[in-house]
Short mmCIF file of C-alpha atoms and ligand atoms in Angstrom, two decimals:
data_model
loop_
_atom_site.label_atom_id
_atom_site.label_comp_id
_atom_site.label_asym_id
_atom_site.label_seq_id
_atom_site.Cartn_x
_atom_site.Cartn_y
_atom_site.Cartn_z
CA MET A 95 164.27 108.61 145.82
CA VAL A 96 164.31 104.73 146.50
CA PRO A 97 161.59 102.85 148.73
CA VAL A 98 163.32 102.02 152.13
CA ASN A 99 164.62 98.38 152.02
CA GLN A 100 164.90 97.98 148.48
CA TRP A 101 168.09 96.83 147.72
CA ILE A 102 170.44 98.41 144.86
CA LYS A 103 173.20 97.07 142.94
CA ILE A 104 176.49 98.87 142.20
CA LYS A 105 179.56 97.72 140.19
CA ALA A 106 182.24 99.89 141.14
CA PRO A 107 185.56 99.43 138.51
CA ALA A 108 189.10 99.19 139.26
CA THR A 109 190.85 102.16 138.45
CA VAL A 110 194.73 102.88 137.44
CA ALA A 111 196.48 106.12 139.23
CA ASN A 112 199.43 107.80 138.88
CA MET A 113 199.42 107.38 134.87
CA VAL A 114 203.32 107.71 134.38
CA CYS A 115 204.68 110.86 133.61
CA GLY A 116 201.31 111.72 135.36
CA PHE A 117 202.25 110.84 139.30
CA ASP A 118 198.90 112.11 142.22
CA ILE A 119 197.04 113.60 139.15
CA LEU A 120 196.12 111.39 136.21
CA GLY A 121 194.45 107.98 136.22
CA PHE A 122 191.82 106.16 134.32
CA ALA A 123 188.90 103.96 134.97
CA VAL A 124 189.03 99.55 133.85
CA ASN A 125 186.58 97.28 133.45
CA ASN A 126 188.07 94.50 134.86
CA PRO A 127 188.68 93.95 137.88
CA TYR A 128 185.74 95.01 139.25
CA ASP A 129 183.60 95.50 142.87
CA GLU A 130 180.45 94.31 143.36
CA MET A 131 178.45 96.16 145.53
CA GLU A 132 174.51 96.33 147.19
CA MET A 133 172.68 98.98 149.42
CA ARG A 134 169.20 99.87 150.77
CA PHE A 135 167.59 102.33 152.90
CA VAL A 136 166.42 100.78 155.99
CA GLN A 137 164.45 102.22 159.17
CA ARG A 138 165.95 102.13 163.09
CA ALA A 139 165.63 102.94 166.01
CA ALA A 140 167.03 105.36 168.22
CA GLY A 141 170.35 104.60 168.78
CA GLN A 142 171.21 101.95 165.91
CA ALA A 143 173.97 102.63 163.70
CA SER A 144 173.40 105.15 160.46
CA ILE A 145 175.64 102.71 158.53
CA THR A 146 175.72 98.79 158.35
CA ILE A 147 178.51 97.19 156.29
CA ILE A 148 178.27 93.49 155.51
CA ASN A 149 181.39 92.15 153.48
CA ILE A 150 180.04 89.33 151.56
CA ASP A 151 184.00 87.95 150.54
CA ASP A 152 187.02 86.51 152.11
CA TYR A 153 189.38 89.78 153.02
CA ASN A 154 188.15 90.40 156.62
CA LEU A 155 187.83 94.30 156.06
CA PRO A 156 186.27 96.01 159.22
CA THR A 157 182.56 96.44 159.75
CA ASP A 158 183.29 99.60 161.82
CA PRO A 159 181.41 102.39 159.04
CA GLU A 160 184.29 104.75 160.21
CA LYS A 161 187.37 101.76 159.77
CA ASN A 162 186.53 100.76 156.08
CA VAL A 163 186.38 103.55 153.52
CA ALA A 164 182.17 102.49 152.62
CA GLY A 165 181.22 103.65 155.55
CA ALA A 166 183.44 106.60 156.13
CA ALA A 167 182.26 108.26 152.56
CA LEU A 168 178.96 107.68 153.02
CA LEU A 169 179.12 109.48 157.10
CA ALA A 170 180.85 112.44 155.10
CA MET A 171 177.98 113.04 152.94
CA ILE A 172 175.72 111.87 156.16
CA GLU A 173 177.42 115.01 157.65
CA GLU A 174 176.54 117.02 154.19
CA TYR A 175 173.15 116.50 153.63
CA THR A 176 172.03 116.36 157.09
CA ALA A 177 173.43 120.36 157.45
CA ASN A 178 171.09 121.06 154.28
CA SER A 179 167.94 118.47 153.92
CA ILE A 180 165.28 118.06 155.24
CA ILE A 181 165.72 113.83 155.44
CA ASP A 182 166.61 113.27 159.42
CA PHE A 183 169.08 110.64 158.86
CA SER A 184 168.07 109.58 162.78
CA THR A 185 165.22 107.21 162.25
CA ILE A 186 166.75 105.86 158.46
CA GLY A 187 170.74 104.37 158.02
CA PHE A 188 172.48 102.33 155.03
CA GLU A 189 172.80 98.79 155.05
CA VAL A 190 175.70 98.01 152.38
CA LYS A 191 176.80 94.93 151.44
CA ILE A 192 180.70 94.48 149.89
CA ASN A 193 181.57 91.88 147.89
CA LYS A 194 185.41 92.37 147.10
CA LEU A 195 186.78 91.12 143.50
CA ILE A 196 189.30 93.97 143.47
CA LYS A 197 191.99 92.58 146.22
CA PRO A 198 192.25 95.53 148.68
CA GLY A 199 196.50 96.84 148.09
CA SER A 200 196.85 95.42 145.17
CA GLY A 201 197.77 99.00 143.54
CA VAL A 202 194.16 99.50 141.66
CA GLY A 203 192.27 101.23 143.32
CA SER A 204 190.39 98.38 145.05
CA SER A 205 189.96 101.17 148.28
CA ALA A 206 188.76 104.13 145.83
CA ALA A 207 186.17 101.55 144.94
CA SER A 208 184.08 100.92 147.86
CA SER A 209 184.22 104.74 148.56
CA ALA A 210 183.09 105.73 145.18
CA GLY A 211 180.70 102.60 144.87
CA ALA A 212 179.08 103.62 148.41
CA VAL A 213 178.73 107.21 147.81
CA VAL A 214 177.58 106.94 143.98
CA GLY A 215 174.94 103.98 144.93
CA ALA A 216 173.64 106.40 148.65
CA ASN A 217 173.52 109.54 146.06
CA TYR A 218 171.25 107.33 143.54
CA LEU A 219 169.07 106.07 146.82
CA LEU A 220 168.52 109.83 147.80
CA GLY A 221 167.37 110.83 144.31
CA ASN A 222 170.50 112.22 143.14
CA PRO A 223 170.81 115.63 145.09
CA PHE A 224 175.03 115.21 144.17
CA SER A 225 176.81 116.87 141.75
CA LYS A 226 179.70 114.26 140.47
CA ASP A 227 182.40 117.11 142.51
CA ASP A 228 180.22 116.69 145.50
CA LEU A 229 180.65 112.77 145.41
CA VAL A 230 184.54 112.46 144.53
CA ARG A 231 185.10 115.04 147.93
CA PHE A 232 183.41 112.83 149.99
CA ALA A 233 184.87 109.65 148.77
CA MET A 234 188.22 111.29 148.94
CA ASN A 235 187.27 110.46 153.56
CA GLY A 236 187.80 106.57 152.43
CA GLU A 237 190.97 107.07 151.10
CA LYS A 238 191.73 109.12 154.22
CA VAL A 239 191.02 105.69 155.69
CA ALA A 240 192.73 103.49 153.55
CA SER A 241 196.25 105.85 153.06
CA GLY A 242 196.07 108.84 155.43
CA VAL A 243 195.39 111.37 152.71
CA LYS A 244 192.11 112.55 151.39
CA HIS A 245 193.34 111.99 147.15
CA ALA A 246 190.97 112.31 144.25
CA ASP A 247 193.63 109.94 141.70
CA ASN A 248 191.96 107.08 141.71
CA ILE A 249 188.08 108.10 142.60
CA ALA A 250 188.18 110.58 140.15
CA PRO A 251 187.93 108.13 137.21
CA CYS A 252 186.19 105.33 139.22
CA ILE A 253 182.89 107.90 139.79
CA HIS A 254 183.53 109.58 135.59
CA GLY A 255 184.83 107.01 134.06
CA GLY A 256 187.73 107.47 131.60
CA VAL A 257 190.82 109.05 131.87
CA THR A 258 190.95 111.94 134.21
CA LEU A 259 192.22 114.86 135.32
CA VAL A 260 192.93 116.14 139.24
CA ARG A 261 193.74 119.60 138.31
CA SER A 262 193.22 120.41 141.86
CA ILE A 263 192.51 118.99 145.55
CA PHE A 264 191.45 121.79 147.39
CA PRO A 265 189.88 123.10 146.12
CA LEU A 266 188.57 120.09 144.15
CA GLU A 267 188.77 120.45 139.89
CA VAL A 268 188.42 117.55 138.10
CA ILE A 269 188.83 117.51 134.23
CA ALA A 270 187.44 114.56 132.53
CA LEU A 271 189.80 114.20 129.58
CA PRO A 272 188.25 111.82 126.58
CA SER A 273 190.54 108.54 124.91
CA PRO A 274 191.42 107.06 121.73
CA THR A 275 190.52 103.24 122.41
CA LEU A 276 192.82 101.84 124.44
CA PHE A 277 193.91 98.30 125.78
CA VAL A 278 194.40 97.70 129.35
CA THR A 279 196.68 94.97 129.98
CA ILE A 280 198.05 94.51 134.04
CA VAL A 281 199.57 92.46 135.82
CA HIS A 282 199.47 91.76 139.53
CA PRO A 283 203.11 90.09 141.18
CA GLN A 284 201.64 88.74 144.23
CA ILE A 285 204.36 90.96 146.62
CA GLU A 286 203.09 93.73 149.14
CA VAL A 287 204.04 96.50 148.37
CA ARG A 288 203.51 99.23 151.49
CA THR A 289 201.83 102.68 150.29
CA ALA A 290 203.38 104.34 153.04
CA ASP A 291 207.22 102.40 152.07
CA ALA A 292 206.56 103.22 148.25
CA ARG A 293 205.85 107.11 149.36
CA SER A 294 208.77 107.35 151.89
CA ILE A 295 211.86 106.57 149.39
CA LEU A 296 210.18 109.33 146.92
CA LYS A 297 212.83 112.07 146.66
CA GLN A 298 212.00 115.50 147.69
CA ASN A 299 213.39 117.63 145.64
CA VAL A 300 213.03 117.50 141.74
CA GLN A 301 215.91 118.79 139.47
CA LEU A 302 214.91 121.75 136.98
CA LYS A 303 215.33 119.14 133.81
CA ASP A 304 213.38 116.75 134.93
CA ALA A 305 210.58 118.86 136.10
CA ILE A 306 210.92 120.08 131.97
CA LYS A 307 210.80 116.29 130.52
CA GLN A 308 208.12 115.27 132.83
CA TRP A 309 205.70 118.49 131.91
CA GLY A 310 206.23 117.87 128.31
CA ASN A 311 204.96 114.37 128.98
CA ILE A 312 202.01 115.37 130.67
CA ALA A 313 201.13 117.59 128.14
CA GLY A 314 201.56 115.54 125.81
CA LEU A 315 200.09 112.47 127.14
CA VAL A 316 196.82 115.11 127.61
CA ALA A 317 197.37 116.56 123.80
CA GLY A 318 197.96 112.69 122.99
CA LEU A 319 194.43 111.31 124.54
CA MET A 320 192.54 114.43 123.70
CA LYS A 321 193.37 114.28 119.35
CA GLY A 322 193.67 110.06 119.73
CA ASP A 323 197.33 110.54 118.22
CA TYR A 324 198.83 106.62 119.39
CA ASP A 325 202.23 107.69 118.74
CA LEU A 326 202.28 110.82 121.01
CA ILE A 327 200.71 108.62 123.65
CA GLY A 328 203.71 106.30 123.12
CA ARG A 329 205.64 108.93 123.67
CA SER A 330 204.56 111.05 126.16
CA LEU A 331 204.41 108.17 128.36
CA GLU A 332 207.99 108.76 130.10
CA ASP A 333 207.87 109.30 133.85
CA VAL A 334 211.60 110.70 135.04
CA ILE A 335 210.88 111.26 138.54
CA ILE A 336 209.01 108.74 140.50
CA GLU A 337 209.01 105.93 138.22
CA PRO A 338 212.81 105.22 138.58
CA VAL A 339 213.43 105.77 142.61
CA ARG A 340 209.74 102.94 142.68
CA SER A 341 210.25 100.68 140.62
CA ILE A 342 213.51 99.09 142.71
CA LEU A 343 210.07 98.12 145.11
CA ILE A 344 208.85 95.56 142.18
CA PRO A 345 210.99 92.37 141.14
CA GLY A 346 211.31 92.65 137.02
CA PHE A 347 209.67 95.78 136.16
CA ASP A 348 212.94 97.16 133.91
CA ASP A 349 212.82 93.25 131.83
CA LEU A 350 209.20 93.62 131.98
CA LYS A 351 208.65 97.28 129.63
CA LYS A 352 211.52 96.36 127.87
CA ALA A 353 209.84 93.23 126.65
CA CYS A 354 206.04 94.66 126.71
CA LYS A 355 207.76 97.97 124.54
CA ALA A 356 209.12 94.82 122.36
CA VAL A 357 205.22 93.14 121.46
CA GLY A 358 204.37 96.17 120.88
CA ALA A 359 202.68 98.35 123.85
CA LEU A 360 202.68 102.13 123.65
CA GLY A 361 204.11 102.30 126.83
CA GLY A 362 202.68 102.22 130.78
CA GLY A 363 204.41 101.46 134.38
CA ILE A 364 203.49 101.70 138.49
CA SER A 365 199.97 101.25 138.81
CA GLY A 366 199.15 103.40 141.80
CA SER A 367 202.01 102.75 144.07
CA GLY A 368 202.10 99.01 143.03
CA PRO A 369 202.83 95.89 143.07
CA SER A 370 200.33 96.55 140.07
CA ILE A 371 201.61 97.23 136.28
CA PHE A 372 200.24 98.36 133.81
CA PHE A 373 201.00 98.55 130.03
CA LEU A 374 198.61 99.72 127.08
CA SER A 375 198.25 99.01 123.89
CA LYS A 376 196.38 100.57 121.10
CA GLU A 377 195.37 96.26 119.49
CA LYS A 378 193.59 94.12 121.58
CA GLU A 379 196.43 91.22 119.82
CA THR A 380 199.18 93.76 121.16
CA ALA A 381 197.89 93.20 124.54
CA LEU A 382 197.82 90.09 124.66
CA ALA A 383 201.11 89.49 123.51
CA VAL A 384 202.00 92.20 126.40
CA GLU A 385 200.47 89.58 128.98
CA GLN A 386 201.59 86.27 127.73
CA GLU A 387 205.63 88.76 128.42
CA MET A 388 204.28 89.03 132.64
CA LYS A 389 203.73 85.65 132.72
CA LYS A 390 206.36 84.50 130.89
CA LEU A 391 208.48 87.13 133.05
CA TYR A 392 206.51 86.39 136.56
CA GLU A 393 206.99 82.61 135.55
CA GLY A 394 210.61 82.76 134.95
CA LEU A 395 210.87 84.58 138.99
CA GLY A 396 208.90 82.28 140.35
CA LEU A 397 206.32 84.20 141.96
CA ALA A 398 202.44 84.21 141.84
CA HIS A 399 200.89 86.50 139.83
CA HIS A 400 197.47 87.61 138.07
CA THR A 401 197.03 89.33 134.53
CA TYR A 402 193.67 91.57 133.25
CA VAL A 403 193.48 92.24 129.61
CA THR A 404 190.92 94.45 129.29
CA ASN A 405 189.64 97.99 128.37
CA ILE A 406 189.42 101.75 129.63
CA ASN A 407 185.96 102.35 130.97
CA GLN A 408 184.12 104.93 129.96
CA LYS A 409 181.02 104.58 133.13
CA GLY A 410 182.40 105.09 135.79
CA VAL A 411 180.50 103.66 138.80
CA GLU A 412 177.08 101.75 137.41
CA ILE A 413 173.66 100.86 139.52
CA GLU A 414 171.43 98.78 138.82
CA ALA A 415 167.97 99.07 140.37
P1 LIG B 592 194.59 100.01 146.53
O1 LIG B 592 196.01 100.37 146.36
O2 LIG B 592 194.72 98.66 146.05
O3 LIG B 592 193.24 100.40 146.64
P2 LIG B 592 195.43 100.64 149.32
O4 LIG B 592 196.03 99.77 149.52
O5 LIG B 592 195.12 101.74 149.07
O6 LIG B 592 194.58 99.42 148.05
O7 LIG B 592 193.73 99.92 150.49
C1 LIG B 592 193.72 98.98 151.00
C2 LIG B 592 193.41 99.35 151.96
O8 LIG B 592 192.25 99.97 152.85
C3 LIG B 592 193.55 98.27 153.32
O9 LIG B 592 194.40 98.83 154.32
C4 LIG B 592 192.38 97.87 153.76
O10 LIG B 592 192.24 97.19 154.90
C5 LIG B 592 191.97 98.95 153.84
N1 LIG B 592 190.09 99.01 153.81
C6 LIG B 592 189.63 98.89 154.96
N2 LIG B 592 188.03 99.00 153.93
C7 LIG B 592 188.38 99.38 152.31
C8 LIG B 592 187.06 98.91 151.48
N3 LIG B 592 186.10 98.60 151.61
N4 LIG B 592 187.63 98.08 150.60
C9 LIG B 592 188.61 97.82 150.81
N5 LIG B 592 190.39 98.59 151.00
C10 LIG B 592 189.86 98.78 152.88
#
């Protein structure tokens, strides 16, 4: 266990969920952007809160541990630890400083980074008693606070790094997938897409012919990642179910997709529930050309935006003691 009062630093990466055909199941972590956090154990007197959240950015996120996703994830962890261990959480607590560099609501896993960062940090402070699957389970309580449902498609890659497949949530089964070198270009147009709206417009029924195409693509994408077959990855980055419905919420989506593919991107789509859009490329030069297309399109539409050119983060949340 790390001694009381000793701070550790945590780096929690952004993540892209709903990886094109892999809606709700496939996601990956990226090297940029990321959140910075610090955590330590503190002694606390009876009646004092077990978790203190200190926001050191300008987003005015809640500091109430039950309303901040980092607090909600930690509360789930404390509950399980207390039930099974000799540590008495009535005399110690966690202090958590959060510096959000991933804008909340941007669709690149801002809430997941805080939830995952908090539980990986707490696990380190406690001497690593929990497995990665345990940590994903705890962090899903943070996602419930952010979006109303426990989901793991951002949490899993944030904790494991790389590309992950959430084969099942209840019971939890996460499979970390290998991937070849891939460059990622992300654009965040500064518009608001409410997660609730992005969910509510989805159709509840799927045509069998579309389902067949989609599961062919998911299997093709997983096989392509495992074999390092870029052409197969590119062919499989196609979503015939969610994207046609959701993309209407994002101005310029169809034109951007054509332009990015024309300069050589393998494929891409909506990140999470938007508004961010991502494209994957085999070469860095292509990823930079994709960024130019993104800038050109959103400048043309007069929409403020932010772009990132990065690659897949293979480590997940990192601790610096
Ligand atoms: P993203 O897709 O980028 O993760 P979400 O919309 O899922 O964004 O989550 C952001 C929501 O979660 C916002 O309503 C925000 O107020 C809430 N929230 C609470 N605590 C945090 C936190 N520590 N980090 C990010 N968002 C948080």
